[in-house]
XYZ file of C-alpha atoms in Angstrom:
665
model
C 3.666 4.913 16.232
C 0.934 7.233 14.994
C 0.866 10.399 17.093
C -2.253 11.976 15.482
C -4.308 8.884 16.397
C -2.984 9.026 19.942
C -3.930 12.704 20.258
C -7.299 12.121 18.602
C -8.217 9.576 21.277
C -7.257 11.963 24.078
C -9.119 14.904 22.493
C -12.194 12.744 21.950
C -12.290 11.928 25.669
C -11.760 15.581 26.577
C -14.500 16.829 24.255
C -16.991 14.409 25.806
C -16.389 16.073 29.193
C -16.672 19.684 28.005
C -19.736 21.807 28.798
C -20.481 22.229 25.082
C -20.280 18.489 24.248
C -24.018 18.215 23.543
C -23.770 20.936 20.888
C -21.319 18.950 18.729
C -22.931 16.930 15.957
C -19.775 14.886 15.243
C -17.245 15.083 18.114
C -14.854 12.590 16.483
C -14.453 14.884 13.474
C -13.280 17.709 15.700
C -11.065 15.429 17.762
C -9.258 14.368 14.592
C -8.240 17.931 13.678
C -4.620 17.294 14.593
C -1.830 18.490 12.323
C 1.973 18.618 12.528
C 3.096 22.045 13.737
C 4.166 24.426 11.010
C 7.047 25.757 13.109
C 8.930 23.481 15.570
C 9.429 26.330 18.039
C 5.670 26.264 18.734
C 5.555 22.504 19.330
C 5.344 19.226 17.491
C 1.622 19.112 16.710
C -1.304 21.489 16.635
C -4.992 20.945 17.394
C -7.258 23.163 15.298
C -10.701 22.152 16.555
C -11.316 25.158 18.845
C -11.950 27.545 15.925
C -14.862 25.661 14.292
C -16.286 24.681 17.699
C -16.114 28.306 18.859
C -18.438 29.273 15.994
C -20.993 26.677 17.126
C -21.028 27.333 20.867
C -23.205 30.182 22.023
C -21.654 32.919 24.204
C -18.143 31.631 23.616
C -15.112 32.086 21.384
C -12.351 29.783 20.114
C -9.841 30.734 22.826
C -12.408 30.000 25.551
C -13.173 26.670 23.891
C -9.439 25.914 23.747
C -9.015 26.800 27.414
C -11.838 24.498 28.506
C -10.508 21.720 26.293
C -7.049 21.998 27.880
C -8.624 21.733 31.337
C -10.221 18.431 30.313
C -7.250 17.037 28.387
C -5.208 14.282 29.979
C -1.819 14.508 28.271
C 0.591 14.651 31.228
C 2.127 11.292 30.351
C 3.025 12.250 26.786
C 3.089 16.046 26.453
C 4.333 19.214 28.019
C 1.553 21.584 29.114
C -0.472 22.517 25.991
C -0.427 26.192 24.993
C -3.035 28.333 23.272
C -1.786 30.422 20.360
C -3.396 32.974 18.077
C -7.176 32.706 17.654
C -7.364 29.307 19.387
C -4.704 26.924 18.122
C -3.603 24.404 20.733
C 0.120 23.721 20.482
C 1.336 20.311 21.622
C 4.930 19.404 22.414
C 5.758 15.784 23.141
C 7.865 15.122 26.226
C 11.459 14.122 25.597
C 11.052 11.189 27.969
C 8.081 9.924 25.953
C 9.979 10.177 22.660
C 13.039 8.509 24.140
C 11.026 5.547 25.403
C 9.260 5.150 22.049
C 12.590 5.201 20.199
C 13.990 2.508 22.506
C 10.926 0.369 21.744
C 11.331 1.080 18.033
C 14.938 -0.132 18.174
C 13.733 -3.524 19.368
C 10.998 -3.694 16.699
C 11.746 -5.154 13.253
C 8.814 -3.186 11.744
C 10.348 0.234 12.445
C 7.607 1.046 14.936
C 4.770 0.549 12.435
C 1.796 -1.193 14.025
C -0.381 -3.280 11.650
C -3.908 -1.900 11.186
C -6.521 -3.239 13.570
C -9.070 -3.929 10.820
C -7.240 -5.044 7.658
C -8.982 -4.792 4.303
C -8.674 -6.956 1.213
C -7.455 -4.614 -1.514
C -7.005 -5.629 -5.154
C -4.653 -3.424 -7.191
C -4.798 -3.499 -10.993
C -1.670 -1.904 -12.434
C 0.943 -1.900 -15.215
C -1.204 -3.829 -17.745
C 0.916 -3.427 -20.906
C 0.001 -4.676 -24.352
C 2.320 -7.658 -24.483
C 2.694 -7.730 -28.262
C 4.961 -4.681 -28.246
C 7.941 -3.588 -26.132
C 7.212 -1.716 -22.917
C 7.779 2.021 -23.253
C 8.073 5.144 -21.104
C 4.283 5.289 -20.793
C 4.343 2.157 -18.633
C 6.680 3.495 -15.956
C 4.129 5.488 -13.957
C 1.440 2.838 -13.594
C 4.071 0.224 -12.752
C 5.960 2.123 -10.045
C 2.873 3.784 -8.505
C 0.960 0.494 -8.377
C 3.939 -1.406 -6.991
C 4.503 1.203 -4.267
C 0.841 1.191 -3.245
C 0.833 -2.616 -3.103
C 3.960 -2.760 -0.935
C 2.841 0.067 1.359
C -0.693 -1.191 1.974
C 0.603 -4.695 2.594
C 3.176 -3.377 5.087
C 0.380 -1.524 6.885
C -1.276 -4.899 7.400
C -3.869 -5.058 4.623
C -4.349 -8.131 2.446
C -3.203 -7.002 -0.981
C -3.847 -8.823 -4.267
C -2.003 -7.568 -7.347
C -3.242 -8.253 -10.870
C -1.463 -7.344 -14.092
C -4.387 -7.154 -16.530
C -2.344 -7.853 -19.656
C -3.400 -6.676 -23.091
C -2.931 -10.050 -24.781
C -5.952 -10.259 -27.057
C -6.500 -6.977 -28.864
C -5.490 -5.159 -32.013
C -1.804 -5.409 -31.126
C -1.917 -9.128 -31.880
C -3.757 -8.420 -35.111
C -0.775 -6.209 -35.983
C 1.752 -8.951 -35.261
C -0.258 -11.626 -37.084
C -0.605 -9.398 -40.154
C 3.092 -8.562 -40.016
C 4.066 -12.216 -39.719
C 1.890 -13.243 -42.656
C 3.101 -10.470 -44.977
C 6.608 -9.505 -43.856
C 7.814 -12.308 -41.596
C 10.254 -15.124 -42.169
C 9.034 -18.143 -40.142
C 12.552 -19.521 -39.687
C 13.973 -16.202 -38.491
C 11.059 -15.757 -36.087
C 11.548 -19.288 -34.786
C 15.261 -18.735 -34.136
C 14.995 -15.268 -32.519
C 11.327 -14.578 -31.780
C 11.405 -11.569 -29.459
C 13.316 -9.023 -31.603
C 11.707 -10.320 -34.811
C 8.167 -9.964 -33.462
C 9.026 -6.476 -32.200
C 10.391 -5.653 -35.657
C 7.225 -6.903 -37.378
C 5.097 -4.876 -34.978
C 7.088 -1.717 -35.783
C 6.782 -2.262 -39.538
C 3.008 -2.666 -39.486
C 2.539 0.086 -36.929
C 4.567 2.486 -39.087
C 2.551 1.624 -42.180
C -0.724 2.102 -40.326
C 0.543 5.437 -39.002
C 1.595 6.496 -42.491
C -1.831 5.964 -44.032
C -3.560 7.505 -41.035
C -1.310 10.564 -41.267
C -2.095 11.001 -44.982
C -5.820 11.052 -44.162
C -5.311 13.420 -41.227
C -3.178 16.105 -42.903
C -6.113 17.814 -44.716
C -8.157 17.633 -41.486
C -5.346 19.222 -39.479
C -4.830 21.954 -42.096
C -8.533 22.811 -42.064
C -8.591 22.789 -38.268
C -5.572 25.119 -38.094
C -7.199 27.553 -40.523
C -10.414 27.541 -38.485
C -8.613 28.055 -35.181
C -6.380 30.801 -36.614
C -9.471 32.726 -37.753
C -11.031 32.332 -34.315
C -7.792 33.390 -32.637
C -7.439 36.484 -34.820
C -11.014 37.498 -34.035
C -10.505 36.855 -30.328
C -7.327 38.960 -30.300
C -9.151 41.823 -31.996
C -11.976 41.638 -29.440
C -9.472 41.585 -26.568
C -7.685 44.681 -27.893
C -10.961 46.583 -28.037
C -12.207 45.533 -24.607
C -11.586 47.227 -21.250
C -11.387 46.243 -17.577
C -12.522 42.799 -16.503
C -13.984 42.106 -19.928
C -10.562 42.693 -21.510
C -8.936 40.228 -19.111
C -11.604 37.641 -19.885
C -11.178 38.069 -23.640
C -7.367 37.926 -23.394
C -7.682 34.574 -21.635
C -9.981 33.347 -24.391
C -7.459 34.468 -27.015
C -4.598 32.781 -25.120
C -6.611 29.559 -24.939
C -7.183 29.630 -28.685
C -3.464 30.313 -29.255
C -2.652 27.131 -27.347
C -5.148 25.189 -29.464
C -3.534 26.565 -32.632
C -0.104 25.487 -31.366
C -1.424 22.025 -30.542
C -3.036 21.641 -33.978
C 0.192 22.751 -35.647
C 2.133 20.199 -33.597
C -0.284 17.487 -34.760
C 0.205 18.555 -38.368
C 3.982 18.643 -37.952
C 3.944 15.171 -36.425
C 1.757 13.782 -39.247
C 4.041 15.275 -41.923
C 7.099 13.860 -40.144
C 5.461 10.419 -40.110
C 4.776 10.637 -43.851
C 8.272 11.925 -44.610
C 9.945 9.105 -42.657
C 8.200 6.459 -44.766
C 8.612 8.332 -48.059
C 12.361 8.561 -47.396
C 12.684 4.782 -47.004
C 12.286 3.053 -50.412
C 11.419 -0.321 -48.864
C 8.801 1.134 -46.517
C 7.441 3.351 -49.273
C 6.937 0.315 -51.512
C 5.268 -1.566 -48.657
C 2.978 1.379 -47.964
C 1.838 1.445 -51.585
C 1.245 -2.319 -51.580
C -0.706 -2.256 -48.300
C -2.914 0.792 -48.660
C -5.769 -0.775 -46.690
C -3.582 -2.094 -43.898
C -5.642 -0.561 -41.090
C -8.764 -2.499 -42.040
C -6.732 -5.642 -42.762
C -5.274 -5.603 -39.248
C -8.760 -5.295 -37.745
C -9.859 -8.232 -39.874
C -6.992 -10.348 -38.517
C -7.996 -9.318 -34.976
C -11.626 -10.232 -35.622
C -10.562 -13.648 -36.951
C -8.550 -14.217 -33.773
C -11.567 -13.349 -31.632
C -13.710 -15.660 -33.750
C -11.353 -18.565 -32.936
C -9.914 -18.812 -36.449
C -7.592 -21.874 -36.203
C -4.655 -20.266 -38.015
C -4.722 -17.038 -35.991
C -5.264 -18.883 -32.710
C -2.239 -21.067 -33.484
C -0.100 -18.004 -34.240
C -1.314 -16.280 -31.065
C -0.406 -19.340 -28.994
C 3.008 -19.416 -30.685
C 3.782 -15.726 -30.129
C 2.277 -15.066 -26.677
C 4.862 -16.905 -24.510
C 7.732 -15.013 -26.165
C 5.943 -11.695 -25.677
C 5.379 -12.484 -21.991
C 9.016 -13.505 -21.544
C 10.079 -10.111 -22.849
C 7.957 -8.045 -20.461
C 8.846 -10.347 -17.560
C 12.502 -9.594 -18.224
C 11.759 -5.882 -17.748
C 9.718 -6.585 -14.609
C 12.632 -8.601 -13.232
C 14.927 -5.654 -13.742
C 12.414 -3.364 -12.037
C 12.024 -5.936 -9.233
C 8.252 -5.982 -9.752
C 6.092 -9.092 -9.331
C 2.363 -9.817 -9.445
C 0.064 -12.293 -7.735
C -1.957 -12.706 -10.936
C -1.468 -11.894 -14.623
C -4.926 -12.523 -16.001
C -5.032 -10.955 -19.449
C -7.922 -10.000 -21.691
C -7.894 -13.451 -23.301
C -8.777 -15.020 -19.949
C -12.068 -13.116 -19.874
C -12.981 -13.495 -23.555
C -15.285 -16.522 -23.015
C -17.270 -14.524 -20.433
C -18.077 -11.492 -22.598
C -21.169 -12.789 -24.367
C -22.778 -13.537 -21.014
C -22.007 -10.009 -19.803
C -23.753 -8.494 -22.838
C -26.761 -10.803 -22.474
C -27.064 -9.988 -18.772
C -27.071 -6.240 -19.394
C -29.684 -6.632 -22.124
C -31.901 -8.742 -19.859
C -31.669 -6.106 -17.142
C -32.823 -3.492 -19.638
C -29.579 -1.547 -19.274
C -28.196 -2.307 -22.734
C -29.880 -1.719 -26.060
C -29.040 -1.579 -29.760
C -27.947 1.679 -31.373
C -26.796 1.791 -35.026
C -26.126 -1.939 -34.868
C -23.963 -1.726 -31.712
C -25.006 -2.753 -28.189
C -24.726 0.197 -25.816
C -25.369 1.074 -22.197
C -26.905 4.543 -21.952
C -26.167 6.420 -18.738
C -28.038 9.596 -17.786
C -24.930 11.359 -16.518
C -22.966 10.916 -19.786
C -23.556 12.333 -23.257
C -22.066 9.298 -25.005
C -23.039 5.692 -24.191
C -20.722 2.900 -23.106
C -20.399 0.583 -26.114
C -20.070 -3.059 -25.081
C -20.371 -4.751 -28.500
C -19.693 -3.269 -31.919
C -21.915 -3.777 -34.933
C -19.510 -6.412 -36.293
C -19.893 -8.417 -33.079
C -16.520 -7.458 -31.580
C -16.317 -6.706 -27.879
C -14.546 -3.733 -26.335
C -12.406 -2.890 -23.312
C -15.534 -1.919 -21.405
C -17.004 -5.406 -21.850
C -13.785 -7.023 -20.672
C -13.570 -4.708 -17.658
C -17.137 -5.584 -16.627
C -16.358 -9.299 -16.906
C -13.173 -8.717 -14.899
C -15.110 -6.995 -12.129
C -17.574 -9.837 -11.861
C -14.756 -12.402 -11.767
C -12.946 -10.454 -9.062
C -16.086 -10.268 -6.949
C -16.734 -13.999 -7.252
C -13.091 -15.051 -6.813
C -11.575 -12.552 -4.379
C -14.512 -10.642 -2.823
C -12.329 -7.553 -2.218
C -13.140 -4.521 -0.081
C -11.440 -2.178 -2.532
C -10.327 -2.367 -6.160
C -7.731 0.183 -7.282
C -7.119 0.846 -10.981
C -3.744 2.545 -11.478
C -4.351 3.924 -14.970
C -3.531 7.286 -16.533
C -5.912 10.217 -16.295
C -6.885 10.066 -19.969
C -9.012 7.013 -19.139
C -11.042 8.876 -16.501
C -14.315 8.898 -18.441
C -14.008 5.175 -19.167
C -13.726 4.398 -15.464
C -16.527 6.783 -14.536
C -18.803 4.842 -16.896
C -17.482 1.477 -15.730
C -18.118 2.347 -12.085
C -21.579 3.706 -12.919
C -22.561 0.443 -14.667
C -21.083 -1.595 -11.802
C -23.157 0.447 -9.347
C -26.348 0.044 -11.404
C -25.906 -3.738 -11.730
C -24.515 -4.375 -8.221
C -21.743 -6.208 -10.044
C -19.340 -5.849 -7.137
C -19.559 -4.832 -3.486
C -16.102 -3.257 -3.317
C -15.134 0.391 -3.265
C -13.838 1.182 -6.772
C -11.081 3.765 -7.194
C -9.418 5.110 -10.322
C -5.900 6.012 -9.163
C -5.169 8.355 -12.053
C -1.845 9.907 -12.973
C -0.328 12.428 -15.377
C 2.133 12.126 -18.245
C 5.923 11.861 -18.428
C 7.132 14.819 -20.490
C 10.345 15.517 -22.336
C 12.424 18.647 -21.806
C 10.226 20.394 -24.407
C 7.164 19.927 -22.226
C 5.545 17.450 -24.600
C 4.917 13.723 -24.020
C 8.324 12.036 -24.062
C 9.063 10.528 -27.489
C 11.945 9.769 -29.825
C 12.790 12.062 -32.748
C 10.731 9.825 -35.014
C 7.695 10.428 -32.817
C 7.508 6.996 -31.199
C 7.393 6.461 -27.456
C 10.809 5.790 -25.924
C 11.401 2.156 -25.004
C 11.449 1.479 -21.271
C 14.566 -0.673 -21.428
C 16.612 2.002 -23.169
C 15.392 4.473 -20.565
C 16.613 2.181 -17.779
C 19.961 1.710 -19.538
C 20.410 5.481 -19.813
C 19.600 5.924 -16.116
C 22.089 3.257 -15.052
C 24.809 4.833 -17.182
C 24.038 8.298 -15.778
C 24.192 6.866 -12.258
C 27.534 5.235 -13.008
C 29.003 8.573 -14.062
C 27.887 10.157 -10.778
C 28.347 7.531 -8.065
C 31.327 5.742 -9.595
C 33.292 8.881 -10.310
C 36.956 8.029 -9.529
C 37.301 11.171 -7.395
C 34.502 9.904 -5.150
C 35.670 6.307 -4.962
C 39.278 7.049 -4.084
C 38.468 7.200 -0.355
C 36.699 3.846 -0.233
C 38.551 1.038 1.508
C 38.562 -1.606 0.223
C 38.204 -0.195 -3.316
C 35.099 -1.003 -5.364
C 35.602 -3.689 -7.985
C 33.739 -3.614 -11.302
C 31.014 -5.960 -10.052
C 30.198 -3.712 -7.102
C 30.282 -0.615 -9.312
C 27.757 -2.167 -11.683
C 25.524 -3.267 -8.803
C 25.578 0.218 -7.285
C 24.932 1.861 -10.665
C 22.005 -0.458 -11.433
C 20.333 0.138 -8.077
C 20.935 3.873 -8.103
C 19.885 4.284 -11.754
C 16.687 2.238 -11.500
C 15.952 3.816 -8.129
C 16.409 7.292 -9.597
C 13.663 6.756 -12.182
C 11.250 5.262 -9.659
C 11.900 7.882 -6.986
C 11.608 10.806 -9.400
C 8.291 9.496 -10.677
C 6.894 8.868 -7.198
C 8.123 12.216 -5.859
C 5.541 14.088 -7.924
C 1.884 14.300 -7.074
C 0.614 11.448 -9.238
C -2.036 13.614 -10.912
C 0.595 16.021 -12.257
C 2.654 15.776 -15.424
C 6.413 16.021 -14.947
C 9.510 16.579 -17.063
C 11.981 13.725 -17.299
C 15.500 14.954 -16.494
C 18.102 12.246 -15.874
C 20.852 14.531 -14.624
C 18.580 15.860 -11.875
C 17.280 12.378 -11.056
C 20.720 10.921 -10.279
C 22.074 13.993 -8.471
C 23.660 13.365 -5.072
C 21.923 16.381 -3.542
C 18.303 17.397 -3.309
C 15.202 15.246 -3.216
C 16.566 12.268 -5.167
C 16.850 8.549 -4.644
C 20.618 8.914 -4.917
C 20.670 11.240 -1.905
C 18.443 8.879 0.110
C 20.534 5.836 -0.829
C 23.680 7.762 0.076
C 22.138 8.627 3.456
C 21.589 4.937 4.124
C 25.162 4.143 3.083
C 26.374 6.811 5.547
C 24.595 5.013 8.405
C 26.381 1.752 7.613
C 29.666 3.630 7.294
C 29.253 5.190 10.739
C 28.641 1.782 12.303
C 31.729 0.376 10.576
C 33.914 3.268 11.727
C 32.691 2.813 15.283
C 33.278 -0.949 14.982
C 29.784 -1.839 16.239
C 26.913 -3.905 14.880
C 23.195 -3.210 15.176
C 22.996 -5.956 17.781
C 25.704 -4.194 19.833
C 23.728 -0.946 19.738
C 20.485 -2.661 20.781
C 22.280 -4.236 23.729
C 23.723 -0.880 24.830
C 20.314 0.823 24.684
C 18.657 -1.985 26.636
C 21.173 -1.292 29.374
C 21.321 2.509 29.299
C 18.255 3.762 27.406
C 18.089 6.804 25.086
C 18.661 10.365 26.331
C 18.677 13.508 24.177
C 21.462 16.022 24.747
C 21.152 17.986 21.502
C 18.231 19.498 19.570
C 19.303 17.686 16.377
C 18.945 14.334 18.187
C 15.390 15.154 19.207
C 14.464 16.429 15.738
C 15.753 13.254 14.102
C 14.097 11.032 16.722
C 10.701 12.699 16.196
C 11.085 12.388 12.434
C 11.804 8.650 12.696
C 8.759 8.098 14.894
C 6.514 9.686 12.234
C 7.124 6.870 9.728
C 3.684 5.343 10.225
C 2.017 8.716 9.660
C 3.666 8.962 6.239
C 2.507 5.464 5.304
C -1.044 6.181 6.431
C -1.032 9.395 4.376
C -0.089 7.347 1.303
C -3.119 5.128 1.816
C -5.575 7.933 2.555
C -5.365 9.403 -0.940
C -3.246 6.798 -2.767
C -0.348 9.224 -3.239
C 3.178 7.783 -2.866
C 4.708 11.276 -2.898
C 3.882 11.495 0.829
C 6.365 8.694 1.452
C 8.977 10.280 -0.819
C 8.615 13.556 1.085
C 9.089 11.645 4.331
C 12.246 9.924 3.053
C 13.735 13.268 2.014
C 12.839 14.925 5.334
C 14.404 12.002 7.187
C 17.575 12.194 5.111
C 17.750 15.939 5.745
C 17.221 15.506 9.507
C 19.944 12.853 9.529
C 22.316 15.134 7.618
C 21.858 17.914 10.190
C 22.284 15.414 13.025
C 25.442 14.027 11.415
C 26.902 17.532 11.020
C 26.119 18.631 14.580
C 26.392 15.470 16.680
C 29.690 13.566 16.663
C 29.304 9.836 17.171
C 32.832 8.478 17.226
C 34.047 11.361 19.412
C 30.941 11.698 21.581
C 31.520 13.236 25.017
C 30.339 10.167 26.957
C 29.440 6.535 26.345
C 25.782 7.306 27.085
C 25.682 10.079 24.479
C 27.425 7.824 21.962
C 24.898 5.043 22.595
C 21.971 7.392 21.946
C 23.557 8.661 18.737
C 24.377 5.171 17.537
C 20.762 4.171 18.181
C 19.575 7.085 16.040
C 22.004 6.053 13.291
C 20.714 2.468 13.355
C 17.083 3.599 13.320
C 17.725 6.038 10.466
C 19.287 3.282 8.391
C 16.407 0.913 9.095
C 13.697 3.460 8.337
C 15.292 4.747 5.127
C 15.912 1.185 3.940
C 12.330 0.139 4.711
C 10.837 3.267 3.177
C 12.890 2.885 0.001
C 11.905 -0.786 -0.197
C 8.239 0.267 -0.109
C 9.023 2.666 -2.955
C 10.480 -0.302 -4.848
C 14.083 0.884 -4.437
C 17.061 -1.139 -3.232
C 19.831 0.304 -1.053
C 23.604 -0.182 -1.264
C 26.048 -0.558 1.615
C 28.664 1.748 0.120
C 28.549 4.834 -2.119
């Protein structure tokens, strides 16, 4: 059920019959100006088209436009008489009888009243895409849960969705592992326990590379801090001497420079900490001295791999399956799957052809030995082949686009990648447009960063990104402390055994991380706070999962099944006798609106907001409307129907968010 679409159709018909119809350049745009009412006492929805139309129509005003519109509207079958409010708002209140009938239909529908789209699209979603040579970390959580939610939601709406995990299985990260294996690895140990040993080798080489990079960067950071401090001091002095608006402007400039100074100092502090960590470890210090040129050596190993060096290819083929097994284990725990996992290596044979094609079209040319695509709207070119012959991400992404066009012919391609890659995708889309590489609509679904409590990107004390698995373990343990608290479980009959406790903790803990991430506008950064994420109150997955568990508990206490409730409603129908029943019923019928809102701007937080609002409406209903002790059988049947529908909708909504429910909490 999608009430705005229903109203839009009726308003479109009404507008076509109004005296001012010929003066409207785009009647459908005005007809679609339907919004949920801000205050329920004024109605359920509000039409806002009379104000802009009133400005267009000569010798008229918005209230007159609204009055004529109401005369032409045919809403008697679904609405009470529309009312004009304020400067020309049209308030719309759905009839109870209409809502009751729709809820009865929804009860008999296994899709929770969601009608598949009339014109489905083929949508390819590129998300997660970790570098498989190293363990997944906190930075992978956003792309994975946002992409998975979008895939599930769009598919449930009726679109054909193709998911592709564009693995990083061919880049510098494998040069790191190969170098580590050759210089620090024990072949027998790697053979016996490959996953932790390869991760260990990666960490060793990565630390050594970071050490030498930090040594080079310290003088740069010190010089940059000195420069910024001088600028900040001068800016502060100017701000103190300025007056009025100019003073405010100069204070802002000084504050901006202060932030840059703080950021530069943080970079210096991080570099010194990196150096100190290696200097304090005699083994790592000795390795650092013996491998002073490790950064270049790793790139050389990567170049040899790309040049089909037999030894490096053999090592890559040996290591890759173990690396994939490790990330697949994490995906299994997250309950995330993909239709395709075509990594960078899959496209490597196609890259030379991409470069040649762009050169033949006159779009690519040589600059300082590299092959570049120069775009008028960008200061810097898109480099597609370095002077040493190596290809870049941009080349691979262009080859990927062409393959997707030829293989899938999608209507849309969504890239769920963090906002720091925005310029890369702007250039990629510009080249795709110039070459007609693909017919699809291309969208960069960008997102912000997960921050620690200090407001900085979430890292360990040593400065490395926190491993995703340890994050999941912490969440599950935090959930266990909350939902398996003995004081809470004492009332459960039969008691929870250890297996059920662990199942509940796993689902609540994993769900807490996903829900918290998806609850934020994806373009915003957010602070990671486990205690808030697993709380039983507020806008959390735990609260939503608990709301579902309450619905199953109510059915058990009333000794009825869903099938029993459906049968009772088929015989007696649904009738509201309390305002909380109507409020919950309307909320349940707005499920499709929430899903459509997710698709319109690719923001899962719309669905999270809907889940929370539904849980809140159910809580108020549960407090005010007794089910077991209802006054009559008819009232009890209606309330049981609302309980069943609430459970179904919350379960389905959470499933689209990638979250599993539990029967008891």
